[in-house]
Tab-separated table of C-alpha atoms and ligand atoms in Angstrom:
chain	number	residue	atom	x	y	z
A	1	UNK	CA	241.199	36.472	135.983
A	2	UNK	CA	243.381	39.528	135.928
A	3	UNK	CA	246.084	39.251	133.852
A	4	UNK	CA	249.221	41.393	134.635
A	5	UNK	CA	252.333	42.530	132.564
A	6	UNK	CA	250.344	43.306	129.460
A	7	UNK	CA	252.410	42.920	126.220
A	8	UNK	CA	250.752	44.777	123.921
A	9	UNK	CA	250.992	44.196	120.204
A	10	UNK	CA	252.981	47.122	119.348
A	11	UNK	CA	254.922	49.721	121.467
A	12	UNK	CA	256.637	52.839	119.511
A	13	UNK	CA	260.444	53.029	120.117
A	14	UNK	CA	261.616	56.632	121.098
A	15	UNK	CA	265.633	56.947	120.084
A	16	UNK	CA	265.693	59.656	122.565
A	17	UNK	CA	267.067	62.210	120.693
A	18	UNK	CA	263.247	62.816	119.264
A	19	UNK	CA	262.484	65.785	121.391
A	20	UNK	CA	266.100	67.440	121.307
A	21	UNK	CA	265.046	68.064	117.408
A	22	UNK	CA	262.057	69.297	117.749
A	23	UNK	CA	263.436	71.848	119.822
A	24	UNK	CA	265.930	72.666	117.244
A	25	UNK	CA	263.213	73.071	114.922
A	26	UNK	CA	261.553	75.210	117.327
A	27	UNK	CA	263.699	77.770	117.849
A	28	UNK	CA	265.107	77.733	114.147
A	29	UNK	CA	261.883	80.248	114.453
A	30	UNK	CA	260.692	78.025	110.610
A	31	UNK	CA	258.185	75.289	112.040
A	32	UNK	CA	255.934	75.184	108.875
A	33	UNK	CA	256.407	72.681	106.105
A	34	UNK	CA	259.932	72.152	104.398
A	35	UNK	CA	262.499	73.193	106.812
A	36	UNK	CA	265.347	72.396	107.607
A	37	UNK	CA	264.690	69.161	109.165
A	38	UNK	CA	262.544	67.785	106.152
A	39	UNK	CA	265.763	68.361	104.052
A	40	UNK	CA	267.418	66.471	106.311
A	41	UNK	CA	265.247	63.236	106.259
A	42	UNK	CA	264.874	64.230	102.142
A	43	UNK	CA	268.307	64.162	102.053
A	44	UNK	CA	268.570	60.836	104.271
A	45	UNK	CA	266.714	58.932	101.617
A	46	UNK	CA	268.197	60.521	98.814
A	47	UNK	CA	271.759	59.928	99.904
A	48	UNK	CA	270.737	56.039	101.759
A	49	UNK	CA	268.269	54.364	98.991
A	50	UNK	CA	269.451	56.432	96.189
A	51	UNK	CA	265.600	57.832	95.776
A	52	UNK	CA	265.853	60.341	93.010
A	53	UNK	CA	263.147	62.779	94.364
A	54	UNK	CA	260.946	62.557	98.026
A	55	UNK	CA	258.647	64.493	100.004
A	56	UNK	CA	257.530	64.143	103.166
A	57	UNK	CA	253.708	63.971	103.838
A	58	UNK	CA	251.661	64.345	106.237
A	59	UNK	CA	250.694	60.638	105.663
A	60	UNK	CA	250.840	57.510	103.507
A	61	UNK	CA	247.364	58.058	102.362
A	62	UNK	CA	248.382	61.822	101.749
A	63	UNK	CA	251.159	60.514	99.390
A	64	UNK	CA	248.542	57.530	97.835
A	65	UNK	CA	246.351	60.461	97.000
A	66	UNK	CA	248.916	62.707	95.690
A	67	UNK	CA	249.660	59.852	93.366
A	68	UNK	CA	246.190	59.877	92.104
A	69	UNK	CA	246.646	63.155	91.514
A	70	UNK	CA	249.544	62.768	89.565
A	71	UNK	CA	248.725	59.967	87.256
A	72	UNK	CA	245.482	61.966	86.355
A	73	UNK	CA	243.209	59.627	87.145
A	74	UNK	CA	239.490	60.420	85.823
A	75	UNK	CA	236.149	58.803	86.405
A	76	UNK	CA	236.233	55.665	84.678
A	77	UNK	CA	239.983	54.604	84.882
A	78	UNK	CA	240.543	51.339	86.133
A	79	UNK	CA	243.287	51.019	89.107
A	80	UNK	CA	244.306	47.360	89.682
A	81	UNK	CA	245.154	46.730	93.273
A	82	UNK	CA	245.074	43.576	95.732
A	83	UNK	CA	242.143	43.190	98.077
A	84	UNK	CA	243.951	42.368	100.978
A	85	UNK	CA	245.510	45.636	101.809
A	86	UNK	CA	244.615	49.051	103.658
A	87	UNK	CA	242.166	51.168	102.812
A	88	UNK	CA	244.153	53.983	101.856
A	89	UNK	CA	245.509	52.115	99.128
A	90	UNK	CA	241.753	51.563	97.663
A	91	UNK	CA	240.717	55.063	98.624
A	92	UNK	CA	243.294	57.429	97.346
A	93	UNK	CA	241.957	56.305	93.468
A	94	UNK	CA	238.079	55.947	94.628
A	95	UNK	CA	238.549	59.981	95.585
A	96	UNK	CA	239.459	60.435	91.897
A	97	UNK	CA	236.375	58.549	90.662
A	98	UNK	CA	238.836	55.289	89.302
A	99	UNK	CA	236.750	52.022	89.016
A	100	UNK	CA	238.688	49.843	91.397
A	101	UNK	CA	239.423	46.199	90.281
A	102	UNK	CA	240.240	43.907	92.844
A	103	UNK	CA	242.713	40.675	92.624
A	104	UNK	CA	243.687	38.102	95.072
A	105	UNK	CA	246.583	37.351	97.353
A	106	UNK	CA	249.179	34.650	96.205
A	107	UNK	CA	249.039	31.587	97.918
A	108	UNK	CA	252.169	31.410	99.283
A	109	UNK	CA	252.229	35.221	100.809
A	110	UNK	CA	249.374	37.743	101.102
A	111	UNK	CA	250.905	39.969	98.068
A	112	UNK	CA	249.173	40.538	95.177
A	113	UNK	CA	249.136	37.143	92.647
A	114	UNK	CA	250.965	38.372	89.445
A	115	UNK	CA	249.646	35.489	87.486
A	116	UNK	CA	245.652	36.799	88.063
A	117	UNK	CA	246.969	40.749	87.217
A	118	UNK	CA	247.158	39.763	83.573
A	119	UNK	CA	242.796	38.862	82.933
A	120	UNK	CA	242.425	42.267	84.918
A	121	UNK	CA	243.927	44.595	82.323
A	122	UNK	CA	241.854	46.295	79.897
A	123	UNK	CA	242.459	49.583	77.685
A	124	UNK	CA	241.461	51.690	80.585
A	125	UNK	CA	242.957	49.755	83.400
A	126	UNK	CA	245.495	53.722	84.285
A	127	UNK	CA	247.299	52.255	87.233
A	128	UNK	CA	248.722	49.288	89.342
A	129	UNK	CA	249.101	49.507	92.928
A	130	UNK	CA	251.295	46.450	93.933
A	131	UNK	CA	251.282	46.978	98.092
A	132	UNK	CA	254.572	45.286	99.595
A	133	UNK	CA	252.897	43.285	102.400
A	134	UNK	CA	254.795	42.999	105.689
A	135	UNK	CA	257.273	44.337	103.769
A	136	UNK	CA	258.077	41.678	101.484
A	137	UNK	CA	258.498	42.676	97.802
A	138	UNK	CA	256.042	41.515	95.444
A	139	UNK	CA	258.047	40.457	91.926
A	140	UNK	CA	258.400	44.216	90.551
A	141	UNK	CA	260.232	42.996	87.388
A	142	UNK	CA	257.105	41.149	86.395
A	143	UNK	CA	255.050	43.862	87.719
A	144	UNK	CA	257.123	46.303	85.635
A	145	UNK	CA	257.344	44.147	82.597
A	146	UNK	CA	253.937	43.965	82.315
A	147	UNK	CA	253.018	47.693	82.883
A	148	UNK	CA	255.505	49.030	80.359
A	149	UNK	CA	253.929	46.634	77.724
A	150	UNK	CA	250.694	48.203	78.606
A	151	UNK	CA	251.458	51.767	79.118
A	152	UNK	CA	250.397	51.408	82.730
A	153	UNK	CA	251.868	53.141	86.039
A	154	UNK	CA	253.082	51.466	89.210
A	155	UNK	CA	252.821	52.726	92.279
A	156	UNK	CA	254.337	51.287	94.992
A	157	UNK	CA	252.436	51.305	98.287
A	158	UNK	CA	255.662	50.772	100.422
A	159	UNK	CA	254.027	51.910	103.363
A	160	UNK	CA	255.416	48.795	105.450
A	161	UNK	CA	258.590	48.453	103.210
A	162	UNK	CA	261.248	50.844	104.311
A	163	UNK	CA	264.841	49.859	104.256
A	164	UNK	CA	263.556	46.254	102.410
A	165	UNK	CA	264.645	45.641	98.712
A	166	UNK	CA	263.738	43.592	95.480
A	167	UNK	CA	266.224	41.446	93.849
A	168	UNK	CA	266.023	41.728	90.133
A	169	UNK	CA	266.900	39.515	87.415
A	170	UNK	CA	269.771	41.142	86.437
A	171	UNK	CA	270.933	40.301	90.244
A	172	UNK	CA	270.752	43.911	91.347
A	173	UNK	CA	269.142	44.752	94.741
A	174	UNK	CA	267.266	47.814	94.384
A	175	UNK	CA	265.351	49.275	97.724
A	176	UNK	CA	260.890	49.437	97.643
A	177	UNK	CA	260.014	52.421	96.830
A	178	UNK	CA	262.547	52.795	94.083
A	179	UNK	CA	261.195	50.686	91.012
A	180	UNK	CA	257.578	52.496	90.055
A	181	UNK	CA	256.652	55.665	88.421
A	182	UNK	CA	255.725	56.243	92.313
A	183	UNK	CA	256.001	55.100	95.895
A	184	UNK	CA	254.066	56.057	99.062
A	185	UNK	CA	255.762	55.162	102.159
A	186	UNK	CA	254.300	55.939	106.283
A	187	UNK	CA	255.600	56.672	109.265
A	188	UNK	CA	252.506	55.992	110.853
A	189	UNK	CA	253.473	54.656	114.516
A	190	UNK	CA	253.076	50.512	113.786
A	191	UNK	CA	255.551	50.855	111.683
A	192	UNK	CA	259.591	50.432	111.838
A	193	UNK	CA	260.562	54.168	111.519
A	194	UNK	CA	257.785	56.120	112.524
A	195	UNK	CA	256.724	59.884	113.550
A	196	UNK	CA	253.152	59.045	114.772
A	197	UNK	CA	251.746	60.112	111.698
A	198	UNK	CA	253.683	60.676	108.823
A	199	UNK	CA	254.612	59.290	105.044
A	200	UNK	CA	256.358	60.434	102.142
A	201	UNK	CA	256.007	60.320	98.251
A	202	UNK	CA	258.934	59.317	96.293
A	203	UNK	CA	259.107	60.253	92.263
A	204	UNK	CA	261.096	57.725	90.121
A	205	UNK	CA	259.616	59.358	86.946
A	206	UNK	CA	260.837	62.859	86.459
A	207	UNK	CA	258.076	63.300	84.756
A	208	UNK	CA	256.125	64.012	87.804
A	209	UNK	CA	258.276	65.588	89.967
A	210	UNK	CA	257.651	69.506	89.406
A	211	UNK	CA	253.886	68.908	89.283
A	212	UNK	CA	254.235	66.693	92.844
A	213	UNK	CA	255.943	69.947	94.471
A	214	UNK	CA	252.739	71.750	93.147
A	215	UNK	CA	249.930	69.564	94.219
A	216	UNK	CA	251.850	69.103	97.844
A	217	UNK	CA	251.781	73.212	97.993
A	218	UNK	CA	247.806	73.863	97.766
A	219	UNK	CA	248.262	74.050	93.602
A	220	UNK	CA	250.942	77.003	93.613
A	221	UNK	CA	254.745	76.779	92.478
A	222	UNK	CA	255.757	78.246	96.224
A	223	UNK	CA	258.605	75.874	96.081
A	224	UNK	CA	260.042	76.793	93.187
A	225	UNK	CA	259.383	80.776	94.167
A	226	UNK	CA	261.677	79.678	97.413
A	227	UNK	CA	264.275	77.966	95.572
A	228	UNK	CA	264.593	81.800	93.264
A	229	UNK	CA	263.916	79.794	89.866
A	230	UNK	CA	260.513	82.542	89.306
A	231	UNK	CA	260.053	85.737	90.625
A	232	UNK	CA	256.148	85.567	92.034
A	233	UNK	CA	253.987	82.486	93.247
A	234	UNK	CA	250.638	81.533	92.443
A	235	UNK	CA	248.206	79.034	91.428
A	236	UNK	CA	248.877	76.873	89.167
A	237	UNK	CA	247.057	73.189	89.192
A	238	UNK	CA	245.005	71.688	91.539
A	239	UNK	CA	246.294	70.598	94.701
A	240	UNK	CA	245.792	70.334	98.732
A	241	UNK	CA	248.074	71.021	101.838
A	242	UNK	CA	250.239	67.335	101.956
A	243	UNK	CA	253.286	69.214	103.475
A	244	UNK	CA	254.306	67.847	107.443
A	245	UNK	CA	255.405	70.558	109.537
A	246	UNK	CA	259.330	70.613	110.286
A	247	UNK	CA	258.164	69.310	114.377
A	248	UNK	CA	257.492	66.454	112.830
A	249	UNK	CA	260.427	66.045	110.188
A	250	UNK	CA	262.356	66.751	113.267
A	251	UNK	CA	261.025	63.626	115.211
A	252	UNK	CA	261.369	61.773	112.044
A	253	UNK	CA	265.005	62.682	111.495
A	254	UNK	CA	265.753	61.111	114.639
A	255	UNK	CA	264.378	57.977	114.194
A	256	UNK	CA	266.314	57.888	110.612
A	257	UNK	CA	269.653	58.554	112.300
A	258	UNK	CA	269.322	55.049	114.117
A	259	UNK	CA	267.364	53.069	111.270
A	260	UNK	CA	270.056	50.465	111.663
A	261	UNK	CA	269.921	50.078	115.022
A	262	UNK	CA	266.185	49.579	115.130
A	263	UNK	CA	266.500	47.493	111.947
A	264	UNK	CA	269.077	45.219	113.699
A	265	UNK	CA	266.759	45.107	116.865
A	266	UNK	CA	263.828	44.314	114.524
A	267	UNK	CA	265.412	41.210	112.363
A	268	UNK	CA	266.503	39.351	115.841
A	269	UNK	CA	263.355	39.013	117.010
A	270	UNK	CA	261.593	38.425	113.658
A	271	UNK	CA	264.162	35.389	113.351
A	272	UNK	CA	263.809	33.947	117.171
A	273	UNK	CA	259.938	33.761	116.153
A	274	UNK	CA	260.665	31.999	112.772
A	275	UNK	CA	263.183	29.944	114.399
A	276	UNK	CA	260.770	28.555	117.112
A	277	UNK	CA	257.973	28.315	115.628
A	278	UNK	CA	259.420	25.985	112.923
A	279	UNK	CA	258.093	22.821	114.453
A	280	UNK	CA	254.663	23.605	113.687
A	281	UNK	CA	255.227	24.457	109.975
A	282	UNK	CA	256.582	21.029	109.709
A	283	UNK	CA	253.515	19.706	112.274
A	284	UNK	CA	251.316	21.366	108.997
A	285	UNK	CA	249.883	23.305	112.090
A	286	UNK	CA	250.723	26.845	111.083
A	287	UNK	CA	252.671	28.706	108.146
A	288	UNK	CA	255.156	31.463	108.169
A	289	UNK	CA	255.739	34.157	106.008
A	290	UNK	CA	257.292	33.222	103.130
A	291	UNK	CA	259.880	35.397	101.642
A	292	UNK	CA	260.648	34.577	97.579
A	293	UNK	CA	264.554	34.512	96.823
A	294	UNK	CA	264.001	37.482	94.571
A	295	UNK	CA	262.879	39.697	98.355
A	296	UNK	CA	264.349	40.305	101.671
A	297	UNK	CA	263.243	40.988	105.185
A	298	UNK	CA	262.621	44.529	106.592
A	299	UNK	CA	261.489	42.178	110.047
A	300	UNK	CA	258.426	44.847	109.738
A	301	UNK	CA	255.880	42.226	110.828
A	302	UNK	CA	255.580	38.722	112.581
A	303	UNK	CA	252.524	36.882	111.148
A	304	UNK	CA	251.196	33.505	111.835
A	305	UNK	CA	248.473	31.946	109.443
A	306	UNK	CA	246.407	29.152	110.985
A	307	UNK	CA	244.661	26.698	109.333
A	308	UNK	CA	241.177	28.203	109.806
A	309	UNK	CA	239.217	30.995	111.875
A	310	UNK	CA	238.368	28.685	114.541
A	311	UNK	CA	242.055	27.927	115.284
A	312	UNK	CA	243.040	31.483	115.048
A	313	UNK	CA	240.463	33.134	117.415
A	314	UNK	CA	241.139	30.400	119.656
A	315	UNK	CA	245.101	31.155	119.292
A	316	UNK	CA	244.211	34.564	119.914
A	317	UNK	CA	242.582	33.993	122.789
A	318	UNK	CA	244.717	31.904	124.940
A	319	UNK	CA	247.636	34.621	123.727
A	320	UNK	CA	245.317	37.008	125.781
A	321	UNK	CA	244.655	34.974	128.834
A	322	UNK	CA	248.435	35.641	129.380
A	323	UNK	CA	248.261	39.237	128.873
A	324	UNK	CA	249.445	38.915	125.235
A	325	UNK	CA	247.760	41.072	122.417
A	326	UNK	CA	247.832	39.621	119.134
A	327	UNK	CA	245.405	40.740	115.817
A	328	UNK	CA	244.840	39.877	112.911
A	329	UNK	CA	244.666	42.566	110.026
A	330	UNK	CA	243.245	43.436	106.841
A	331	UNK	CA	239.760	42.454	105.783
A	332	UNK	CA	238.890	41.562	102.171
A	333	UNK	CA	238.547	45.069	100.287
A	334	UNK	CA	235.971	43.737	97.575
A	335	UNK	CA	233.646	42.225	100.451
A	336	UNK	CA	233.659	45.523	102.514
A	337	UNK	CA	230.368	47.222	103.512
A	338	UNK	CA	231.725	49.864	101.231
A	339	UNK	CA	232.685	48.208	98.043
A	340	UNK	CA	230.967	44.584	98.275
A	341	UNK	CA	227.997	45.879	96.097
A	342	UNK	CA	230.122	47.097	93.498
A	343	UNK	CA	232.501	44.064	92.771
A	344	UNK	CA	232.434	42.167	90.098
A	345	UNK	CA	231.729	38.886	91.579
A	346	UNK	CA	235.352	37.376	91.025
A	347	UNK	CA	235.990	34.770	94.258
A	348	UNK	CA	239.335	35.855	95.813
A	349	UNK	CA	240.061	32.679	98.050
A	350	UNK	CA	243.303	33.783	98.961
A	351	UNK	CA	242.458	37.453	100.020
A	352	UNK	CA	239.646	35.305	102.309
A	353	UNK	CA	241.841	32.880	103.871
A	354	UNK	CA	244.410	35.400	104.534
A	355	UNK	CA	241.433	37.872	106.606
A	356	UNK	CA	240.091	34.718	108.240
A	357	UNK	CA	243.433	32.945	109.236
A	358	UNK	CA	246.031	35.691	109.357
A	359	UNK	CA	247.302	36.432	113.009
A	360	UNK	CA	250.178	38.958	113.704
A	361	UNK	CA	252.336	38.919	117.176
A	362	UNK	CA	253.634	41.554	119.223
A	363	UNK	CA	256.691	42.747	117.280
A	364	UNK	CA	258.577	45.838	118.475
A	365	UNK	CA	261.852	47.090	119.589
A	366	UNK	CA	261.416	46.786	123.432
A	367	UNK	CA	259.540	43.269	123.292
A	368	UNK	CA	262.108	41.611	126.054
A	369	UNK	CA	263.418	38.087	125.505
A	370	UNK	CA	261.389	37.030	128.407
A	371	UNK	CA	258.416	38.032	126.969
A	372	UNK	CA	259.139	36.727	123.444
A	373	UNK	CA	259.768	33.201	124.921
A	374	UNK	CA	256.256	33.620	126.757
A	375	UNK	CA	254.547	34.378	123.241
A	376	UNK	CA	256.261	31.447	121.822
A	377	UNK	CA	255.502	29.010	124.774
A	378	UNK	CA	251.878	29.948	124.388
A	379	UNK	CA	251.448	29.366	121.578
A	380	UNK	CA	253.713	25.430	121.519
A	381	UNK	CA	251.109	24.818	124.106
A	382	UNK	CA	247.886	26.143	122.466
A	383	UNK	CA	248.710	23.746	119.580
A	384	UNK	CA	249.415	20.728	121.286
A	385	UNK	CA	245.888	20.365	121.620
A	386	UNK	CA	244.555	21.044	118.210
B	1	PLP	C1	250.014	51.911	107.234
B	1	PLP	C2	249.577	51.672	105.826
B	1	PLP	C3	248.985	52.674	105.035
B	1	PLP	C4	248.560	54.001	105.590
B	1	PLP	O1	249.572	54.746	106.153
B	1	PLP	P1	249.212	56.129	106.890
B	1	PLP	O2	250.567	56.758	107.039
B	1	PLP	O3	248.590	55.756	108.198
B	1	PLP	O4	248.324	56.912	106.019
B	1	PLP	C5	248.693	52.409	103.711
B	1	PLP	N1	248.952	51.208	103.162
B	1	PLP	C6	249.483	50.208	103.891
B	1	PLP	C7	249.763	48.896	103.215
B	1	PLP	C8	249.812	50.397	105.238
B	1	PLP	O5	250.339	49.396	105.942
């Protein structure tokens, strides 16, 4: 059967004024990295999320491997991450020789179980990479508290979390990205503000933020030369070429000028999901994602998890026969082709229910009501007969 009036999974949202800046950037006659339009968007998050220090990249995975970078990380570190998660987060540290060391998903949400972090450190465990999944925080003062009593970093892979915020114990809300030494966010298209490819490194610890101009310039102090603080450039560390060109600062800057908007757009269709799909929570059919008091809802993702990977794929496909694309995501890290050999044999039930049963809907600013109740019907229907 042909199926018309395809609704794909995700669609990226064009504010319109995309274009308008790049030909502003364009004719500014200064297209290559760190124009005027990356000050902009620097400025944006400076001035919106109080971020003491970002860069633009020319990716998340740029900025995850800048971090590596930065912390130093040497053959034989240990980096303790979650195994349900990208592989950019895993990769950036395996590219710097770091002996990865995998830990599972909490039960109640696919972040990384704080609880299991604690067996994992050992006097050469260098870094922890807690990745804010869907972009609900994980619990950073824990996180935090027990990095600083190990000497260990954090770095934040906020690459889903933008404009989404942690709730500390001392009641203060402070924005992802702003709580570890580091953060690495993208702009990769699937996600809320996007410039088809795209991220950004953000430096909480002054510590690293002259050497994270450096490594982002090919090794040489350029940046500094441009700002007048030395008289010559050169090389100075190691480093690659992580800077975006201003075309695509310029794209990005006009997405950030309507981050509300699209934010606002986001969270009401988020909530009609959770709102309808309630009755099969309480039917023990299905859960939802689960968002602790201590986190709040960037409405970057809508995910379903079903009960088992029969009930998904079969949810999946009758979401299909009616033109609907829905997919599930990561798959377990430590069981990969890549790294499977190389694990230490821990079971990580979570991380494996989460790959086998984890489903996530179409969820992007265009997705018409119409279409939304069509999801939703679906799938009422699809589990009145399981
Ligand atoms: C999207 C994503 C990345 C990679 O982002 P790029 O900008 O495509 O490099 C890394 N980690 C997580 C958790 C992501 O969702």
């Amino acid at each position: 059967m042909e199926v018309k009036n395809t609704i794909p999974f995700n669609k990226p949202y064009l504010t319109g004024k995309e274009t308008h800046y790049i030909y502003q950037a364009v004719a500014s006659g200064k297209i290559s990295g760190d124009g005027l339009f990356t000050k902009k968007c620097h400025a944006f998050f400076e001035h919106n999320f109080g971020f003491k220090k970002c860069l633009l990249t020319t990716s998340c995975t740029d900025a995850l491997e800048m971090a590596a970078i930065l912390l130093n990380i040497v053959p034989g570190d240990e980096v303790i991450l979650p195994s349900y998660t990208f592989v950019s987060t895993a990769n950036a540290f395996v590219l710097r020789g770091a002996k990865l060391v995998f830990v599972d998903s909490s039960s109640d949400n696919p972040n990384i179980d704080i609880e299991k972090i604690k067996a994992c450190i050992t006097p050469k465990t260098k870094a922890i990479v807690p990745v804010h999944y869907a972009g609900i925080s994980c619990d950073m003062d824990a996180i935090m508290e027990l990095a600083n009593a190990n000497g260990i970093y954090v770095v934040e892979d906020a690459a889903q979390a933008i404009d989404s915020y942690f709730i500390g114990k001392d009641g203060k809300s402070k924005p992802l990205g702003s709580i570890g030494h580091l953060a690495a966010f993208s702009f990769h298209e699937t996600k809320n503000i996007m410039s088809g490819e795209g991220g950004m490194l953000v430096i909480n610890d002054a510590q690293f933020a002259a050497r994270a101009e450096i490594i982002r310039d090919k090794g040489t102090n350029r940046s500094a030369f441009f700002r007048g603080e030395i008289d010559k450039y050169g090389w100075v560390d190691m480093g690659s070429s992580f800077l975006p060109s201003d075309i695509l600062a310029a794209f990005l800057f006009a997405q950030l000028e309507n981050l509300s908007d699209i934010q606002k757009r986001r969270k009401e269709i988020w909530e009609r999901y959770h709102q309808a799909l309630q009755n099969l929570v309480q039917a023990k059919k299905i859960t939802l994602p689960f968002i602790p008091s201590f986190a709040t809802n960037n409405a970057h993702m809508y995910y379903i998890v079903c009960r088992n990977a029969n009930e998904r794929e079969g949810l999946i496909q009758a979401l299909k026969s009616k033109g609907v694309l829905a997919v599930f995501h990561y798959l377990s890290l430590h069981k990969s082709a890549f790294f499977e050999g190389k694990h230490d044999g821990r079971i990580l039930p979570n991380s494996d229910f989460y790959s086998d049963c984890l489903v996530r809907l179409p969820m992007y600013y265009e997705l018409e009501l119409d279409q939304q109740e069509l999801i939703i019907n679906t799938i009422q229907q699809y589990f009145q007969n399981v």
